[in-house]
Short mmCIF file of C-alpha atoms in Angstrom, two decimals:
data_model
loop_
_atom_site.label_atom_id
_atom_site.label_comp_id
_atom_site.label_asym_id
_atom_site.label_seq_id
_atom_site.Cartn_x
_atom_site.Cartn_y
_atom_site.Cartn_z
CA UNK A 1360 -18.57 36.88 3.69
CA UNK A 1361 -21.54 34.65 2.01
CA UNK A 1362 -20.39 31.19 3.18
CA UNK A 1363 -20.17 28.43 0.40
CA UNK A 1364 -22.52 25.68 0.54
CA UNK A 1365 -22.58 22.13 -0.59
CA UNK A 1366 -26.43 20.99 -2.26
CA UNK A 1367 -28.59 18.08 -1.32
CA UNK A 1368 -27.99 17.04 -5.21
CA UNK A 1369 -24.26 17.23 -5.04
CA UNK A 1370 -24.46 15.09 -2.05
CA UNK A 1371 -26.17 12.37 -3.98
CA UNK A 1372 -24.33 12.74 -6.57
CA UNK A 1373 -20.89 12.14 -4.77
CA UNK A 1374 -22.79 9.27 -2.55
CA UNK A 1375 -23.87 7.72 -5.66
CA UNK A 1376 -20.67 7.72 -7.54
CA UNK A 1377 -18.98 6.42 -4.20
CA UNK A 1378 -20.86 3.48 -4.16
CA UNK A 1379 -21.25 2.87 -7.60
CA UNK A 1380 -17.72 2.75 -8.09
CA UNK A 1381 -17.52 0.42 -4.85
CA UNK A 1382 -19.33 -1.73 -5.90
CA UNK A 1383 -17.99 -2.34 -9.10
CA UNK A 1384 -14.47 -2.71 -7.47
CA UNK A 1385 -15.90 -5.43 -5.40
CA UNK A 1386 -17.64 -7.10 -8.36
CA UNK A 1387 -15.11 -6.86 -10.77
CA UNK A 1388 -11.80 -6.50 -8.65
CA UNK A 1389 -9.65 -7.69 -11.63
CA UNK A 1390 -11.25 -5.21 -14.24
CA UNK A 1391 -10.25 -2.56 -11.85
CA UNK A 1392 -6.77 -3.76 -11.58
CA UNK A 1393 -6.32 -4.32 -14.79
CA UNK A 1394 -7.36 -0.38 -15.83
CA UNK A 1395 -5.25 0.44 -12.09
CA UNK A 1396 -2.25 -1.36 -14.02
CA UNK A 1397 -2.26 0.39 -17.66
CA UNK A 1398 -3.01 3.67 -16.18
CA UNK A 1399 0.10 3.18 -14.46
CA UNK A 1400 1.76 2.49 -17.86
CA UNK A 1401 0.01 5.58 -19.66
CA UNK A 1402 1.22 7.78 -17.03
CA UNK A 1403 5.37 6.94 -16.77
CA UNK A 1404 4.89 6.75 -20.36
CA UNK A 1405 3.44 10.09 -20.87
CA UNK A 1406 6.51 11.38 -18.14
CA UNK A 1407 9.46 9.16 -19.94
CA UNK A 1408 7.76 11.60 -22.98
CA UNK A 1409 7.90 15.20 -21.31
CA UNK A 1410 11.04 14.46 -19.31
CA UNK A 1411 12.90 13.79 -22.72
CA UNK A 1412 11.78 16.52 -24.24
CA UNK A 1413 13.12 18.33 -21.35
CA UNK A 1414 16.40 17.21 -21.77
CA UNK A 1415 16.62 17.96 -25.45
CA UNK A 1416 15.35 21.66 -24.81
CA UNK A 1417 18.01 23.89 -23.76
CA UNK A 1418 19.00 23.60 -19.96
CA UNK A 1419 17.89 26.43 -17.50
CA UNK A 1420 21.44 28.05 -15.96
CA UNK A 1421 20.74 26.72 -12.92
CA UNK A 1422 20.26 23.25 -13.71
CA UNK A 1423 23.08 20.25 -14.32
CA UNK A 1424 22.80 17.95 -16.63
CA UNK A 1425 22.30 14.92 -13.94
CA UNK A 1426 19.60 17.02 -12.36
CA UNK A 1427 17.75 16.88 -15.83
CA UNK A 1428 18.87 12.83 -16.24
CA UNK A 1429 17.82 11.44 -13.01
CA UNK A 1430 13.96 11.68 -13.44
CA UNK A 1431 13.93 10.98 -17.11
CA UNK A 1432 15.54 7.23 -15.50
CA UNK A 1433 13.38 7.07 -13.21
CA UNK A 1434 10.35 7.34 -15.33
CA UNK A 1435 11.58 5.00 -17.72
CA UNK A 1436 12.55 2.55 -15.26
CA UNK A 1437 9.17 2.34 -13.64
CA UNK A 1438 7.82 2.07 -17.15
CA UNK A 1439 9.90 -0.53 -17.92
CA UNK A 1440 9.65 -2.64 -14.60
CA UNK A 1441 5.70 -2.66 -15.45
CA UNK A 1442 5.98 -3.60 -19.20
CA UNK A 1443 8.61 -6.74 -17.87
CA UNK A 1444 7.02 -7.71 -15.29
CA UNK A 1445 3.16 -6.52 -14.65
CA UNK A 1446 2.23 -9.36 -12.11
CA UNK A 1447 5.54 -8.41 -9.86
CA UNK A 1448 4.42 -4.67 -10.10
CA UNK A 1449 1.00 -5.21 -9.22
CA UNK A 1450 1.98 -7.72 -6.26
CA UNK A 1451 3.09 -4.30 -4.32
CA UNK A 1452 0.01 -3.03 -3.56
CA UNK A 1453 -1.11 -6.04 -1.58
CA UNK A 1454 2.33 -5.70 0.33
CA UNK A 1455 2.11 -2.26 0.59
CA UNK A 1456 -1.32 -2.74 2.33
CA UNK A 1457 0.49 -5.35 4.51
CA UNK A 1458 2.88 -3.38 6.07
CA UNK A 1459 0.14 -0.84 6.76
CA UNK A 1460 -1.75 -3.22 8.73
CA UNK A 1461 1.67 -4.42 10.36
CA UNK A 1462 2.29 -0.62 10.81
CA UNK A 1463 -1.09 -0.06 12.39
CA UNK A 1464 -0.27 -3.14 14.31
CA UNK A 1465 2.78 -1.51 16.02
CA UNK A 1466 0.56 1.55 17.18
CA UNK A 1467 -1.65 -0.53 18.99
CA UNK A 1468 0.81 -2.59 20.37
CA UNK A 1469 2.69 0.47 22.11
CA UNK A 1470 -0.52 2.13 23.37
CA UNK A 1471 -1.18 -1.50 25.13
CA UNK A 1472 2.16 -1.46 26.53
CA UNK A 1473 1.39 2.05 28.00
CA UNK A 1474 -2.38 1.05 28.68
CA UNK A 1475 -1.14 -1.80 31.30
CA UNK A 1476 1.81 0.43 32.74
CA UNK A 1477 -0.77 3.02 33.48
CA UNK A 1478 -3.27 0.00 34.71
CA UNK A 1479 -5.97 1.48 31.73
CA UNK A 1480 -9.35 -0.82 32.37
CA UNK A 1481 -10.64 -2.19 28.59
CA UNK A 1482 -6.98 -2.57 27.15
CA UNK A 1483 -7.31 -6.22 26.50
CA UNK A 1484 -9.33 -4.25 23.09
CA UNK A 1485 -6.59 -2.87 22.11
CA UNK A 1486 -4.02 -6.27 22.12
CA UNK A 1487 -6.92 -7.92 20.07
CA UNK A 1488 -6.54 -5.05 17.73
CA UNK A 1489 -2.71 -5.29 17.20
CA UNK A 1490 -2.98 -9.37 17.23
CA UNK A 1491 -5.72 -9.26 14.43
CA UNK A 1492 -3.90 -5.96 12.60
CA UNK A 1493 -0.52 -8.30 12.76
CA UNK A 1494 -2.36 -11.38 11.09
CA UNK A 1495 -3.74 -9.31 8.48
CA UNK A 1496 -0.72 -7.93 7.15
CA UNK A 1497 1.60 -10.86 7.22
CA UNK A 1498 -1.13 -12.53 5.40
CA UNK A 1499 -0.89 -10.00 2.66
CA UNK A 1500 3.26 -9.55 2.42
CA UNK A 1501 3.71 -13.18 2.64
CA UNK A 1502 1.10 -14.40 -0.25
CA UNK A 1503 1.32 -10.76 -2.08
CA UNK A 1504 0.61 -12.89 -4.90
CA UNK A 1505 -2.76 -14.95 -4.11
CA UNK A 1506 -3.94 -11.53 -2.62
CA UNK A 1507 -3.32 -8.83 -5.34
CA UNK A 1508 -7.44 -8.42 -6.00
CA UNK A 1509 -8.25 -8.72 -2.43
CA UNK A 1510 -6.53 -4.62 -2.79
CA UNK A 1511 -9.13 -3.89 -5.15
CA UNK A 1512 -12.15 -6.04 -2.65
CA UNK A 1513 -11.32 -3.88 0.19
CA UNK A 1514 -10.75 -0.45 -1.37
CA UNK A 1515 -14.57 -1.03 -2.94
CA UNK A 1516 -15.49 -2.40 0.22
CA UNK A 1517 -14.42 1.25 1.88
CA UNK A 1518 -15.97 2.93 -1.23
CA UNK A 1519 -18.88 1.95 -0.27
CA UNK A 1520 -18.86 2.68 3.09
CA UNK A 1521 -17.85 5.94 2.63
CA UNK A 1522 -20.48 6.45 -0.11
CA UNK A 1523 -23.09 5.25 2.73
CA UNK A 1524 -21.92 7.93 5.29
CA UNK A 1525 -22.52 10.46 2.44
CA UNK A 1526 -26.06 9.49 1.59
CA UNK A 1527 -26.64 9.79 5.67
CA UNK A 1528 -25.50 13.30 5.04
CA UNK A 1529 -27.90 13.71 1.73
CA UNK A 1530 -30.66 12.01 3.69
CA UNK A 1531 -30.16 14.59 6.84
CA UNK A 1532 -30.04 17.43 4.52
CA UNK A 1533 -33.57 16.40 3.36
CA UNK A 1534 -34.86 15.63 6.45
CA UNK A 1535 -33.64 18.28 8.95
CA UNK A 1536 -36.47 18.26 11.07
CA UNK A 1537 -35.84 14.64 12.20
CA UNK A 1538 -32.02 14.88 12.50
CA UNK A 1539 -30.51 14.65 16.05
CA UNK A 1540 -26.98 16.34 15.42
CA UNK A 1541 -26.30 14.92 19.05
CA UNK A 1542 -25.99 11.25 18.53
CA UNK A 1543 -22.79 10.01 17.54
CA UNK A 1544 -23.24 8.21 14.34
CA UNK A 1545 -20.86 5.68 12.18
CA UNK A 1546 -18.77 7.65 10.21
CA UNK A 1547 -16.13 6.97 7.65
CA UNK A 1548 -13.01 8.89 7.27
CA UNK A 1549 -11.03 9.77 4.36
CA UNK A 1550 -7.78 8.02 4.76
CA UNK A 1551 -5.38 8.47 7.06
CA UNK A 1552 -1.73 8.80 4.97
CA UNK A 1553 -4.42 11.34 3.05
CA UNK A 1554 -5.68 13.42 5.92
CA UNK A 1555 -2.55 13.66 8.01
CA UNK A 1556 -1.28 15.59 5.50
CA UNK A 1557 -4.27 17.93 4.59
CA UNK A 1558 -4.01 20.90 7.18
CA UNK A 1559 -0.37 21.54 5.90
CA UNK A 1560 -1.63 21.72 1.97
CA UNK A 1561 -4.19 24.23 3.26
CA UNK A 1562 -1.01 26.51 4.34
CA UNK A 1563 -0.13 28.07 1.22
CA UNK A 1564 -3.42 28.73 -0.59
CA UNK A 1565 -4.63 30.27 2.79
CA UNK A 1566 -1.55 32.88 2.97
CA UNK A 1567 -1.47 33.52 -0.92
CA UNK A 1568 -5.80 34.61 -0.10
CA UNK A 1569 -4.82 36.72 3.03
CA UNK A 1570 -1.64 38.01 1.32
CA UNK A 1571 -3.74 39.45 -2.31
CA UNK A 1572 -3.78 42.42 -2.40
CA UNK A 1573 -7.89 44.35 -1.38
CA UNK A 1574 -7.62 45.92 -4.59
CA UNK A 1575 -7.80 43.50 -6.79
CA UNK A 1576 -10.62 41.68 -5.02
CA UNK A 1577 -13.56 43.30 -6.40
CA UNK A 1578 -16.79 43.28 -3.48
CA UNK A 1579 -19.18 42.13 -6.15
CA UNK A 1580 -17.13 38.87 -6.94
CA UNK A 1581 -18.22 35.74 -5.12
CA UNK A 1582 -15.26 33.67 -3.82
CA UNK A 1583 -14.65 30.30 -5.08
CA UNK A 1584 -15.20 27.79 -2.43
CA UNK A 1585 -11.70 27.33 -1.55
CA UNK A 1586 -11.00 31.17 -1.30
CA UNK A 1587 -13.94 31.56 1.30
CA UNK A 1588 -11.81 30.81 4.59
CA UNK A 1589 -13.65 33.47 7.38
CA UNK A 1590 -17.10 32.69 6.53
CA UNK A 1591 -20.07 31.61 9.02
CA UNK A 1592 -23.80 30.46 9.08
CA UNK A 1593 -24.84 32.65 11.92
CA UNK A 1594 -24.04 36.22 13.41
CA UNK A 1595 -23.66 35.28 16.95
CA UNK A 1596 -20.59 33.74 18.57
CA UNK A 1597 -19.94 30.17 18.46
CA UNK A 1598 -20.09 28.22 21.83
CA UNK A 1599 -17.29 26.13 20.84
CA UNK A 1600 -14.05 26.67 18.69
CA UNK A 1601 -12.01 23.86 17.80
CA UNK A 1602 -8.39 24.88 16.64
CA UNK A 1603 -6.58 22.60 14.21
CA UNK A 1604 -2.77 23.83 14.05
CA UNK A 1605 -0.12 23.21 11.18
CA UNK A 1606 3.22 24.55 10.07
CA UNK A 1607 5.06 24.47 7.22
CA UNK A 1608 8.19 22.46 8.16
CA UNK A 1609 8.48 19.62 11.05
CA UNK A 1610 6.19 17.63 12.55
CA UNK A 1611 4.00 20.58 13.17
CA UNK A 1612 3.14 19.96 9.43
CA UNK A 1613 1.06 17.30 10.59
CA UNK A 1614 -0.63 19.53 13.09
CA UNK A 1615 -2.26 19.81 16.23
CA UNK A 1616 -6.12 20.25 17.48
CA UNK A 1617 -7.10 22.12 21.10
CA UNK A 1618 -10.48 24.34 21.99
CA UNK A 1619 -11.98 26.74 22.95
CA UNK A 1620 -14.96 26.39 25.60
CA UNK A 1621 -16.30 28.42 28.58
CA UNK A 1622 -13.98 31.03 27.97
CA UNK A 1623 -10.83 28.91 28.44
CA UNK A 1624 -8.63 27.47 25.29
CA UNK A 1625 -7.82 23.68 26.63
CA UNK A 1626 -5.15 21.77 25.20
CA UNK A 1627 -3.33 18.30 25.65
CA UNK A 1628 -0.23 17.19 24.82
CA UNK A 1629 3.36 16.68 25.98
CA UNK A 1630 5.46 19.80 27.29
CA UNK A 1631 7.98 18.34 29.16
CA UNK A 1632 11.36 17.95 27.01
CA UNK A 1633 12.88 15.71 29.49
CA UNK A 1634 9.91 12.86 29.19
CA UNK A 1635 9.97 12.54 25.34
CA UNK A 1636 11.47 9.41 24.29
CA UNK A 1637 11.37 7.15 21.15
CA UNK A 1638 11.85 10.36 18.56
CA UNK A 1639 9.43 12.52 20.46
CA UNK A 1640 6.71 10.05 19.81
CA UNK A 1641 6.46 9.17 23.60
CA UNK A 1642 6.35 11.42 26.86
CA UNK A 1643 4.32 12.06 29.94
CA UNK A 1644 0.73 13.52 29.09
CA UNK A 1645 -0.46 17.04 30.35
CA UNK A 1646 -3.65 18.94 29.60
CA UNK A 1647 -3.34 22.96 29.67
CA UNK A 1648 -5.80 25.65 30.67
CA UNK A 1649 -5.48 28.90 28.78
CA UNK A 1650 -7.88 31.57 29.94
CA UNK A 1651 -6.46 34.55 27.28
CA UNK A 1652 -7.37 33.03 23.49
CA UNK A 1653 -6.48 36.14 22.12
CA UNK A 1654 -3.10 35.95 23.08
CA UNK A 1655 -2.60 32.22 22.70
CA UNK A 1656 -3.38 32.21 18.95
CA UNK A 1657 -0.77 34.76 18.11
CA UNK A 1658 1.65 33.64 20.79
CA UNK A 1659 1.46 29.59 18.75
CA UNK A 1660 1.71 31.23 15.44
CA UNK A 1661 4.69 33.13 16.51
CA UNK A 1662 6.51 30.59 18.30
CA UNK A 1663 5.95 27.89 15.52
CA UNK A 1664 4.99 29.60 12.34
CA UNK A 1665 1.96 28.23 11.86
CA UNK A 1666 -1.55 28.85 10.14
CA UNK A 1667 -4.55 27.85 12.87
CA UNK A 1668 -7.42 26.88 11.40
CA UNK A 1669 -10.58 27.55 13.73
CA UNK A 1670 -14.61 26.13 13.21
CA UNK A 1671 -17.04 27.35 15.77
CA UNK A 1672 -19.93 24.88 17.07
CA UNK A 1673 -23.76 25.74 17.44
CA UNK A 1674 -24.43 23.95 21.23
CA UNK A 1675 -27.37 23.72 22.93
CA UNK A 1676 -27.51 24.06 26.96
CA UNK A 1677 -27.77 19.96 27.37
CA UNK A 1678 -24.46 19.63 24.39
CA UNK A 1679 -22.46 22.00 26.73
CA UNK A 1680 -23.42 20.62 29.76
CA UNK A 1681 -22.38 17.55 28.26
CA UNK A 1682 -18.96 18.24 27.74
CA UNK A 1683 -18.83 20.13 31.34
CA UNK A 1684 -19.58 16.72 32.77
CA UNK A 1685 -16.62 15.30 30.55
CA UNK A 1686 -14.27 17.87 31.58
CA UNK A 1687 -15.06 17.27 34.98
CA UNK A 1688 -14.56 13.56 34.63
CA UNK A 1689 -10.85 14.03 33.17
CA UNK A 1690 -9.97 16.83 35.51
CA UNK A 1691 -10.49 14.61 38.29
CA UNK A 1692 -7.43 12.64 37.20
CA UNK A 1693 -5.05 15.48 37.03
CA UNK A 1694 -2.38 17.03 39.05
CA UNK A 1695 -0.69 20.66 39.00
CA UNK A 1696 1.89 20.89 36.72
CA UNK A 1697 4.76 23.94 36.43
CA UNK A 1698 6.93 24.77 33.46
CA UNK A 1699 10.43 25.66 34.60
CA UNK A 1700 9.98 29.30 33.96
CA UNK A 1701 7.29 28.78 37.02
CA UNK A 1702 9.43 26.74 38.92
CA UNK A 1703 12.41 29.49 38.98
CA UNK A 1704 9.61 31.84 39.69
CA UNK A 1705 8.64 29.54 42.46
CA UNK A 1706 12.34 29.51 43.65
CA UNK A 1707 12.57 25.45 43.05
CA UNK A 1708 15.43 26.26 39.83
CA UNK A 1709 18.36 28.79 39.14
CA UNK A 1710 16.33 31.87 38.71
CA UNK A 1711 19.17 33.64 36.42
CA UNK A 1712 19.27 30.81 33.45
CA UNK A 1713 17.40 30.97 29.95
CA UNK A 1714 14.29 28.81 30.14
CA UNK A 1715 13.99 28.91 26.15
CA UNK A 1716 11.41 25.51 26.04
CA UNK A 1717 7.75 25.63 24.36
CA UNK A 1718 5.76 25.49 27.94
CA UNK A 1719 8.60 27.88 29.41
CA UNK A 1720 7.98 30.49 27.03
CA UNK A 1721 3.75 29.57 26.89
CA UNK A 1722 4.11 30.89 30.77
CA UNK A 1723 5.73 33.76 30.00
CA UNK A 1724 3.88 34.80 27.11
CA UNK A 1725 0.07 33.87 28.40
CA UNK A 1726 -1.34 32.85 31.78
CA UNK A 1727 -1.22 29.11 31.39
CA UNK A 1728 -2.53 26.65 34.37
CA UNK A 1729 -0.56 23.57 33.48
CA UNK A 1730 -1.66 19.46 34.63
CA UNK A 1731 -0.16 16.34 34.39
CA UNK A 1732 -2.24 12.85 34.47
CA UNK A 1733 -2.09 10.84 37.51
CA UNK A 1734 -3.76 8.03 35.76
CA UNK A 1735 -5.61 6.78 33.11
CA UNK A 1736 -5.47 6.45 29.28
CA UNK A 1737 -3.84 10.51 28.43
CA UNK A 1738 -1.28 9.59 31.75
CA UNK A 1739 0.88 9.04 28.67
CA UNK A 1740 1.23 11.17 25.16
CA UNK A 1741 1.44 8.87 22.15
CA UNK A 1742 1.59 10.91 18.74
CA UNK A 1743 -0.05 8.41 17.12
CA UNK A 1744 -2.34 7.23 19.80
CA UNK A 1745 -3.21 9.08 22.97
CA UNK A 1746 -2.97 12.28 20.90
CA UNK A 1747 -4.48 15.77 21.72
CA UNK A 1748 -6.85 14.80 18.50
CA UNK A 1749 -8.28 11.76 20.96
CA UNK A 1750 -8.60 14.02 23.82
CA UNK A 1751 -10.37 16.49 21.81
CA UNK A 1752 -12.75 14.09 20.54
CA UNK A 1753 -13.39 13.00 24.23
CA UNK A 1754 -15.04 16.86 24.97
CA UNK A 1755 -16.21 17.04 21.23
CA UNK A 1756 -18.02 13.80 21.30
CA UNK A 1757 -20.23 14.78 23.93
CA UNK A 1758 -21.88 17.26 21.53
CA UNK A 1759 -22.66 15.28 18.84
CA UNK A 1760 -19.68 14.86 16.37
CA UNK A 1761 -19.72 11.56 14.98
CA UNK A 1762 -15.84 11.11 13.88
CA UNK A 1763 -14.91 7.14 14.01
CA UNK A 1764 -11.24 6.80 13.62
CA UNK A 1765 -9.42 3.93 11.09
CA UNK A 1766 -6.83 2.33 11.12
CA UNK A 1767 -6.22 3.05 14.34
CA UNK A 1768 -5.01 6.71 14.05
CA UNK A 1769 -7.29 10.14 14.17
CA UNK A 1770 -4.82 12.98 13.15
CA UNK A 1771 -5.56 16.59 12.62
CA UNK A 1772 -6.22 16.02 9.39
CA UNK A 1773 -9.10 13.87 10.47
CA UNK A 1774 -10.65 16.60 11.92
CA UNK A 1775 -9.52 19.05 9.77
CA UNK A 1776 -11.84 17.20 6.62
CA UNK A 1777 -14.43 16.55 9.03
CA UNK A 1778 -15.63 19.71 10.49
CA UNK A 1779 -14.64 21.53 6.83
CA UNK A 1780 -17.33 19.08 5.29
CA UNK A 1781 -19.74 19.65 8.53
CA UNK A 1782 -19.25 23.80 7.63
CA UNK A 1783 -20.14 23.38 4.00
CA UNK A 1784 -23.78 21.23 5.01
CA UNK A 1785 -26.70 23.33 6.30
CA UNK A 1786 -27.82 21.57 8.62
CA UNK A 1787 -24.90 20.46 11.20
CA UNK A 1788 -23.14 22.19 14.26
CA UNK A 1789 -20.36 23.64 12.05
CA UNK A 1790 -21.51 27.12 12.01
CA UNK A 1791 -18.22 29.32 11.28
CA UNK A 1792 -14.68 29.04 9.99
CA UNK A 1793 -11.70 31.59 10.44
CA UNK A 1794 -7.93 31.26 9.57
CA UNK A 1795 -5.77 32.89 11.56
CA UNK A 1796 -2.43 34.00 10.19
CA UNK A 1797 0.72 35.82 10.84
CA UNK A 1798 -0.68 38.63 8.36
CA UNK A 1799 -4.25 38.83 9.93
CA UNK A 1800 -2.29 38.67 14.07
CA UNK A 1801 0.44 40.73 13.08
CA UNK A 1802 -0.20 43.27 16.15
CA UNK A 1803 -0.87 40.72 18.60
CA UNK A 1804 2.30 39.02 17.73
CA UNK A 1805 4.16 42.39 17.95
CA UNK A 1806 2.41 42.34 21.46
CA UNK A 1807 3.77 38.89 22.39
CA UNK A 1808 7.37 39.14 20.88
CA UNK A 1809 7.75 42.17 22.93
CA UNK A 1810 6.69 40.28 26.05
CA UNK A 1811 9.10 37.49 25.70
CA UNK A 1812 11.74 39.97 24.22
CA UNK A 1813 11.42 41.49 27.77
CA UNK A 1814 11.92 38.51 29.43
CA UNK A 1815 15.11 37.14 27.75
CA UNK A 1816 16.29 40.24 28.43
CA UNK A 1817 15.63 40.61 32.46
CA UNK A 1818 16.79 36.87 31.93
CA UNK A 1819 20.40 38.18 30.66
CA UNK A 1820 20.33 40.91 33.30
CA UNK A 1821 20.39 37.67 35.94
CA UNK A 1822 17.00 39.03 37.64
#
């Protein structure tokens, strides 16, 4: 499939309107709020208008009137909070962005907690970063009121920023031959509470492409750009796949990021049930080895209904031998691992009970080598910390990405924007992108539900 592409021009085009717009929110912070505020009023005013319309039109059979009357009060009560009282309404935003920090604060306080239990050298960096993140936001939530434009300051501040990183990609467009793809540079991310959520949207206009009918797809039509999913810059293989996992419901909506990389898929994360405290958020860390990718794809999407999203990387001889010298470096701090499927193989648990958990079933379903840390900074999982996105980025680093994570959280999402926007340049180590679905893998999930239908059933038959 011809593989869309994003111009030079458009580049400087969204670079320029970045900044542009940054810098007039720095310059003129309360212009911006000001048009921020009555947009706000033009757009519960335009809703108060269609939701009573609504409820004067007759009702659908399925709907009650208080189903129809709730959001036509809510409208009007936002509207009406923000015509009575505009300086209250627009004092939220600098709380809002207080808690964040405070939020962010949190995060970095529990990965120092687990950074000196697990004796991590450097974490003195990350106190500072909770201590200063803390400061920030009671700062804002305390004086909402003396702050409101300093919202507008920082917003243009990132605008900029982000407009910067964009001319850097115009700039290597232009100038290929002096581009190094294998330094890390400073890069800029979308926003967090934006991209965490950005692999899930990408569920259903992926299935509703795979699931239209080939007839109605004429050959000769080009794809828009968000239809062309399976496309690639070059024929041959990719050295390196990076997975990014989501799922429709759960917290696998947020998703999930392992690799592909000397023939082995490897994965981090935490698969022991009985570690995960603190709503799942917490656990003991382990790092999986997965030598058969073609059955772990369909085995993930079958077990957790997801959509995997895979880019393949361009790598030269010194990029992979790079990352080798990673691995090696984090292997070194592992230990063998067994789910208890493997341990009742190994005779160490009943060997006649159900074993129904995720890394249970993995075993079973796919020849899985599974680790545990013994020390360092992945000893323990943290969802929103020492995630399998950070250990990812450890291996992927050493090739050149140049992701720089804000806020203090890299999710999927992150990663997901990132090596999408690295596929659509020319010039970049992006050179392919696949979706795999439960319509494209439906035989190799046949294969894999019939393999663990087997074993439930020599399971109930007490071998």
């Amino acid at each position: 499939m011809k593989r869309p592409t994003v111009s030079a021009s458009t580049l400087l085009l969204r670079a320029l309107a970045y900044i542009g717009i940054g810098l007039f929110m720095v310059l003129y912070p309360f212009r911006v709020l000001q048009a921020f505020y009555w947009g706000a009023v033009a757009l519960f005013g335009v809703l108060s208008v269609s939701e009573l319309l609504g409820l004067l039109a007759p009702p659908k059979a399925e709907q009650k009137r208080p189903q129809r009357v709730l959001p036509l009060c809510a409208c009007l009560g936002a509207l009406l909070f923000l015509l009575c009282w505009p300086e209250t309404a627009l004092m939220i935003l600098p709380m809002v962005m207080g808690l964040w920090a405070m939020v962010n604060g949190a995060l970095h306080t529990v990965s120092y907690v687990q950074f000196y239990k697990n004796d991590v050298p450097g974490r003195l960096g990350t106190l500072f970063s909770a201590i200063l993140s803390y400061a920030f936001g009671l700062t804002l939530f305390l004086n909402a009121r003396g702050y409101i434009a300093t919202v507008a300051l920082i917003a243009g501040i990132y605008l900029v920023l982000y407009g910067a990183v964009v001319f850097g990609d115009f700039w290597n467009e232009m100038h290929p031959v002096g581009y190094n793809p294998r330094k890390r540079r400073f890069r800029i991310t979308m926003p967090v509470w934006l991209a965490a959520f950005l692999p899930y949207t990408m569920i259903s206009r992926v299935n509703q492409i795979f699931r239209r009918p080939a007839e109605k797809t004429k050959p000769s039509r080009q794809l828009p750009e968000e239809d062309a999913f399976d496309a690639v810059k070059e024929e041959a293989p990719p050295d390196m796949e990076v997975f990014v996992h989501t799922s429709p419901d759960g917290m696998g909506m947020f998703g999930h990021v392992d690799l592909y990389f000397d023939g082995q898929v490897i994965t981090y994360g935490c698969y022991d049930d009985r570690t995960k405290w603190l709503f799942n958020a917490l656990g003991e860390g382990h790092m999986l080895f997965i030598e058969d990718r073609e059955a772990y794809i369909p085995f993930c999407i079958y077990e957790s209904n997801k959509t995997i999203f895979g880019f393949g990387l361009r790598l030269d001889e010194e990029q992979k031998q790079s990352i080798r010298d990673k691995l090696q470096s984090i292997q070194a701090l592992l230990i063998p691992w067994y789910s208890d499927a493997q341990l009742a193989q190994m005779g160490r648990l009943p060997k006649d009970a159900h074993y129904d958990d995720y890394a249970s079933l993995l075993s079973q379903a796919v020849s899985t080598y599974f680790y545990k840390f013994k020390s360092g900074k992945f000893k323990t999982y943290f969802v929103l910390g020492t995630n399998c996105v950070l250990l990812a980025d450890q291996l992927i680093g050493a090739a050149g990405t140049d992701i720089l994570k804000v806020g203090g959280i890299i999710t999927p999402g992150t990663y997901y924007d990132y090596l999408n926007r690295e596929f659509l340049r020319n010039n970049s180590l992006v050179i392919s992108r696949k979706a795999y679905t439960a319509a494209k893998c439906s035989e190799q999930i046949a294969r894999i539900q019939a393999k663990l239908d087997a074993y439930q059933a020599e399971k109930s038959k007490g071998v």
